mmCIF file of C-alpha atoms and ligand atoms in Angstrom:
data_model
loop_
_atom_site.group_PDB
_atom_site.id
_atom_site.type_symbol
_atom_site.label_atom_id
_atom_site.label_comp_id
_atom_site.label_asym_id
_atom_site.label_seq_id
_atom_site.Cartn_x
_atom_site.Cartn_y
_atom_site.Cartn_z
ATOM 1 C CA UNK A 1 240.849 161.442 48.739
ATOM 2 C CA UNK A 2 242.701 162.972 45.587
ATOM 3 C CA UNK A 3 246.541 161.793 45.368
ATOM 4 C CA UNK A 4 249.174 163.856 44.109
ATOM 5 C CA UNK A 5 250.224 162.814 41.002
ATOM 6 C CA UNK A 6 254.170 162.635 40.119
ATOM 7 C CA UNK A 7 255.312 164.985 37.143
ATOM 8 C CA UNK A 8 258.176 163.801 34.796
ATOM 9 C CA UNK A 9 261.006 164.580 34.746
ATOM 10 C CA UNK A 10 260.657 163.261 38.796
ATOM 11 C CA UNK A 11 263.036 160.622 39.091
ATOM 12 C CA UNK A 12 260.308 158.405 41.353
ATOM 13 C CA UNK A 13 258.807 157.548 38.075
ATOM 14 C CA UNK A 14 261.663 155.584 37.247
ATOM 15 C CA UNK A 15 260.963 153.466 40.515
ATOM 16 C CA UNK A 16 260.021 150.048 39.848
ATOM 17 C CA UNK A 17 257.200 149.008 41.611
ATOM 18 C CA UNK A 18 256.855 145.737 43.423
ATOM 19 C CA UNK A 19 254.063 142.871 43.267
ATOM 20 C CA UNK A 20 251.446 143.363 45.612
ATOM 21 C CA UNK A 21 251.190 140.767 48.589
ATOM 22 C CA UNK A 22 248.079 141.019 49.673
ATOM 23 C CA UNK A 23 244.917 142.320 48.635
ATOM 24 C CA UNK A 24 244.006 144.127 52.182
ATOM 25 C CA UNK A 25 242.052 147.120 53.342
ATOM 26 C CA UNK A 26 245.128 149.376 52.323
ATOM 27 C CA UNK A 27 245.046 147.985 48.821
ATOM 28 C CA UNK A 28 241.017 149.107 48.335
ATOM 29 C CA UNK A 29 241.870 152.529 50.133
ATOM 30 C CA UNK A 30 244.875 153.043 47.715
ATOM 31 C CA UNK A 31 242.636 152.005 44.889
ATOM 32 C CA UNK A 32 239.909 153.925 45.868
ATOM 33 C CA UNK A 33 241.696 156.963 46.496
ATOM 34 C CA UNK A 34 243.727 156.425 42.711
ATOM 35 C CA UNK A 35 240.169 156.191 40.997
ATOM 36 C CA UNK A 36 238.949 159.329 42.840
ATOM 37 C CA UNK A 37 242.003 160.818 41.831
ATOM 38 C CA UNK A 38 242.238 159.701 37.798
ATOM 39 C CA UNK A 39 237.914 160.834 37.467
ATOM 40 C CA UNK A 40 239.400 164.091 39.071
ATOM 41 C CA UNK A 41 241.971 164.547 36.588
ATOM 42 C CA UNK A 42 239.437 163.228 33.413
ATOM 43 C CA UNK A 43 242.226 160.619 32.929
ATOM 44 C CA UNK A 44 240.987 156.703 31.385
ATOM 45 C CA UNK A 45 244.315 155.021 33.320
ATOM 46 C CA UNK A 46 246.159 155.880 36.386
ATOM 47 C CA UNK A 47 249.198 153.532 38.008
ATOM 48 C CA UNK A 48 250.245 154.001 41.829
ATOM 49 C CA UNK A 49 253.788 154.512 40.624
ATOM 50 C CA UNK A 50 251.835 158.137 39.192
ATOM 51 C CA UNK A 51 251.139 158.492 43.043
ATOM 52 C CA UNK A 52 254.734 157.836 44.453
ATOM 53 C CA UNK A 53 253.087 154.062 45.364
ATOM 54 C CA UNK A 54 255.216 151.914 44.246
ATOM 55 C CA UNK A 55 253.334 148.792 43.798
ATOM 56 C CA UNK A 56 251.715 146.704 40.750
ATOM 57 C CA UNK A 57 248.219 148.509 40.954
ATOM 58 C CA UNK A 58 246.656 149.801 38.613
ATOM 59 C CA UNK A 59 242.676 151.444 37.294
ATOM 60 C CA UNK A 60 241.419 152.100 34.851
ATOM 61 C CA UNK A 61 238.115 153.240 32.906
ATOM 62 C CA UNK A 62 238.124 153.783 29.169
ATOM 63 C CA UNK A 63 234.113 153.348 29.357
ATOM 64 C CA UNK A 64 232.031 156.592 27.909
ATOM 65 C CA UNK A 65 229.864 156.866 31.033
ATOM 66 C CA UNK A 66 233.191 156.993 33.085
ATOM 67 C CA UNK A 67 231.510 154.154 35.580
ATOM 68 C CA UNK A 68 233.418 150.873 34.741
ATOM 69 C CA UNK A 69 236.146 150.977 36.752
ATOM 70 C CA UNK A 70 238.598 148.316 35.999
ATOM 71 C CA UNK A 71 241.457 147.221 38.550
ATOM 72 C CA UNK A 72 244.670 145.518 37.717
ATOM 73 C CA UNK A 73 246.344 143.760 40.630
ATOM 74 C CA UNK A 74 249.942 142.329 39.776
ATOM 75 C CA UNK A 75 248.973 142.439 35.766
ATOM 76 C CA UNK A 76 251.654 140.561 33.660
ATOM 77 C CA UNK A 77 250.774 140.199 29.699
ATOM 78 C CA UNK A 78 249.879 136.896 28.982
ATOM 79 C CA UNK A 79 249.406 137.241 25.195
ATOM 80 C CA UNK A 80 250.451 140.129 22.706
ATOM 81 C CA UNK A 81 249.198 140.795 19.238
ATOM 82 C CA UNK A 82 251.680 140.270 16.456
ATOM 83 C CA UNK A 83 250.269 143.517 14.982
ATOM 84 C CA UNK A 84 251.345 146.551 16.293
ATOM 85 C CA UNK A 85 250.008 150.284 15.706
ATOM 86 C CA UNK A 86 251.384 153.489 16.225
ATOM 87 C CA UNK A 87 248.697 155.685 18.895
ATOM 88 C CA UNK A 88 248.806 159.266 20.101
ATOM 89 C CA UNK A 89 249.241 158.870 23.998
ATOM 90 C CA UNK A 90 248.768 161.466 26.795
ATOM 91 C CA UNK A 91 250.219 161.160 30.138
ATOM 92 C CA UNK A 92 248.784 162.958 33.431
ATOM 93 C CA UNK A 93 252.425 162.875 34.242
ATOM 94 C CA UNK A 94 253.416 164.748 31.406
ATOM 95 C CA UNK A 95 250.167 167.500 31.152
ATOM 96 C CA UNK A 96 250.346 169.106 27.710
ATOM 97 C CA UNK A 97 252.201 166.688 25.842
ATOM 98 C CA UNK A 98 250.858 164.285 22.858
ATOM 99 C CA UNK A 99 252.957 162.005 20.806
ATOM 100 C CA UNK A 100 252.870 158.651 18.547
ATOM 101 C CA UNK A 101 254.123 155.532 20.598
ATOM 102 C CA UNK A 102 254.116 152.076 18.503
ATOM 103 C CA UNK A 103 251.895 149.363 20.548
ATOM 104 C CA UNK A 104 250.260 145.749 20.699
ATOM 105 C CA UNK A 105 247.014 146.280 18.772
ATOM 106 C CA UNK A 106 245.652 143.478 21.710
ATOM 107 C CA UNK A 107 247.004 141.896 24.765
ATOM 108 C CA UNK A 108 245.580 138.987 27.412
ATOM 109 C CA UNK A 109 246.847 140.067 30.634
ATOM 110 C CA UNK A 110 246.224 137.913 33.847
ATOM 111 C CA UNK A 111 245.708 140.272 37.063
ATOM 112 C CA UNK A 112 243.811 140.501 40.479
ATOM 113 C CA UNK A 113 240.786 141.859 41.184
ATOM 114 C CA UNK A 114 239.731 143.560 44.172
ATOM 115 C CA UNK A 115 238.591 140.512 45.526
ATOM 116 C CA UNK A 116 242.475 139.024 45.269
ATOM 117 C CA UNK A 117 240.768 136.699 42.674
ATOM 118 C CA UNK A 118 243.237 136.049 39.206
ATOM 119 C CA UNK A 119 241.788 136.609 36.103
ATOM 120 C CA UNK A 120 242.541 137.101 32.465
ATOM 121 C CA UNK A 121 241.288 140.071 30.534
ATOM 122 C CA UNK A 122 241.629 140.483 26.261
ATOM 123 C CA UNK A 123 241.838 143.766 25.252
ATOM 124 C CA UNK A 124 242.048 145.282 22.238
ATOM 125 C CA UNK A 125 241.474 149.242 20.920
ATOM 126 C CA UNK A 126 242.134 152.030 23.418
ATOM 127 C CA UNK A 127 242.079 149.462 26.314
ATOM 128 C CA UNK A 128 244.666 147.451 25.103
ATOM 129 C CA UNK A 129 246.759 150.651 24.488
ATOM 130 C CA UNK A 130 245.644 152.261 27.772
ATOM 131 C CA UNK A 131 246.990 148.682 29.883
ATOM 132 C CA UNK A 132 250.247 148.838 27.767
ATOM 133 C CA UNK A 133 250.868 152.361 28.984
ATOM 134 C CA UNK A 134 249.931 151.777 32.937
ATOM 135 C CA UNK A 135 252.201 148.731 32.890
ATOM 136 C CA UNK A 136 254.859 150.727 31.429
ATOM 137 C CA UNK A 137 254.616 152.811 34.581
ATOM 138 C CA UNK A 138 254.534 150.073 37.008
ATOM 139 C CA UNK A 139 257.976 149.039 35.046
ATOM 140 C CA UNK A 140 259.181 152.800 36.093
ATOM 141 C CA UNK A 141 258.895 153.869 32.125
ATOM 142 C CA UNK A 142 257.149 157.057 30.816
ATOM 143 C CA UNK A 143 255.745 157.256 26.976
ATOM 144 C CA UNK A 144 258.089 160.226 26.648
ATOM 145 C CA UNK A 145 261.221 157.504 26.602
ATOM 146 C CA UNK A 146 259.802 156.211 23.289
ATOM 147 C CA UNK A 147 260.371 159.263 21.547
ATOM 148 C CA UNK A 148 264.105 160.751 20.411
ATOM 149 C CA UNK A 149 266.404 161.975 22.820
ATOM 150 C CA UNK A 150 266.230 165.289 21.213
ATOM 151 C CA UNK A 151 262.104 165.350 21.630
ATOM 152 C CA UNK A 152 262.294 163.700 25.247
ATOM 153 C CA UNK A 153 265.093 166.646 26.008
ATOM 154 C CA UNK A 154 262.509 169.359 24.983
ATOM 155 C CA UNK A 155 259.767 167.868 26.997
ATOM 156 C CA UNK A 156 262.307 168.163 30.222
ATOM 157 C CA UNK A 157 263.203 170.990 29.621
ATOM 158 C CA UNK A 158 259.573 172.504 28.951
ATOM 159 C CA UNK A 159 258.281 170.167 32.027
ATOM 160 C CA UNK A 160 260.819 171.848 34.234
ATOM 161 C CA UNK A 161 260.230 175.558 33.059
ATOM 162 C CA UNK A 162 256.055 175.001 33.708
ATOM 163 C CA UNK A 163 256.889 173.536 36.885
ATOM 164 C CA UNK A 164 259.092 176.494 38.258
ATOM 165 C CA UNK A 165 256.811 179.299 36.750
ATOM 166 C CA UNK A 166 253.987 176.999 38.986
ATOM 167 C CA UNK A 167 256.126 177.266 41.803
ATOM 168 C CA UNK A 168 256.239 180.997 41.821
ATOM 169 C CA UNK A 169 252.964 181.901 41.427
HETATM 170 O O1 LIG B 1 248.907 159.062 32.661
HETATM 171 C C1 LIG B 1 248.243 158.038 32.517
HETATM 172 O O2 LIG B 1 248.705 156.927 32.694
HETATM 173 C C2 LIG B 1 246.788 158.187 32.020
HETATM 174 C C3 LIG B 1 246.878 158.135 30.531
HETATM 175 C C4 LIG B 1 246.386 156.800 30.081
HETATM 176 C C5 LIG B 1 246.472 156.670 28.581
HETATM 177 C C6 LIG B 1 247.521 157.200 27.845
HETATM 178 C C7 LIG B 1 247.551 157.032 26.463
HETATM 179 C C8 LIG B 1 246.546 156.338 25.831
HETATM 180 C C9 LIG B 1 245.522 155.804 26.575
HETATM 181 C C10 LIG B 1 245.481 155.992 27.944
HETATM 182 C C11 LIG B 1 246.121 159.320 29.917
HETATM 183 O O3 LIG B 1 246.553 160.533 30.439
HETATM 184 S S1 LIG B 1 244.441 159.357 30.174
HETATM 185 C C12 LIG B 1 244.086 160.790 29.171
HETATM 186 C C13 LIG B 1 243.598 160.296 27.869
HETATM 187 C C14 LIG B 1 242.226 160.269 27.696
HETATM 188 C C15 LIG B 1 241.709 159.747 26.529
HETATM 189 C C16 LIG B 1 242.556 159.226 25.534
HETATM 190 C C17 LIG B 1 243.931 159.247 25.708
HETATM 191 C C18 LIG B 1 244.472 159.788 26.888
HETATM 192 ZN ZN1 LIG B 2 250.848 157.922 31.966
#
């Protein structure tokens, strides 16, 4: 089923979310119901902290057919790039907004699968910038908070306006 997903400047984004214990039938519902929800929303990455779950899940699918679904169970970085590169990012948190955040141009992270089974995956390109970003949220951080106070101010402010004008309608 589709999940809500948070919209900055909600303060439950900030929430840090907390390893997952075990990989149960709640886990693959959550998961299944966060993939439905980030194909829905023609986003590549999704975290549960996005849908007020706040746990260290996260999918993603950066694959041009949209059908490799890739789940991150309790992901820590392993290994980061000494290069780093500055990307455009999107956020389905923050609809509408686009800006330049500096990051690893690869990482190893070691994570769960579905199965609860560790493994380590090397990323590089979009994925590598896509698993930077989700991890970010399971840390309760948005993109925006990489960009100047005065920018991230603007974004609040523009954030809240949409959101009340959505309200009334
Ligand atoms: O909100 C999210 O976490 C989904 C993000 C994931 C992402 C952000 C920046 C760069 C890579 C991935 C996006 O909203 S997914 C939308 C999107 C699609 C293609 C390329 C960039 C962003
Ligand atoms: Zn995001």
């Amino acid at each position: 089923m589709l999940l809500p997903i948070l919209c900055f400047p909600d303060p439950k984004l900030h929430k840090v979310a907390k390893p997952v214990a075990v990989v149960d039938d709640r886990i693959k519902t959550l998961v299944a119901n966060m993939l439905e929800t980030m194909y829905d929303a023609k986003g590549i990455g999704l975290a549960a902290t996005q849908v007020d779950v706040h746990e260290r899940v996260i999918v993603i699918d950066v694959s041009e057919e949209r059908d490799e679904p890739l789940v991150l169970i309790n992901p820590e970085l392993v290994w980061t790039s000494p290069e780093t590169h500055l990307n455009e990012e999107g956020c389905l948190s923050v609809p509408g907004i686009y800006d330049g955040v500096q990051r690893f141009d690869a990482v190893h992270v070691r994570a769960q699968d579905l199965t609860g089974t560790a493994r380590v995956i090397e990323a590089d390109e979009l994925l590598a910038v896509c698993i930077q970003h989700e991890m970010d949220h399971l840390m309760g951080k948005v993109f925006v908070e990489y960009l100047s106070p005065l920018k991230r101010d603007r974004i609040k402010k523009k954030m809240i306006k949409a959101q009340r004008e959505e309200a009334q309608q």
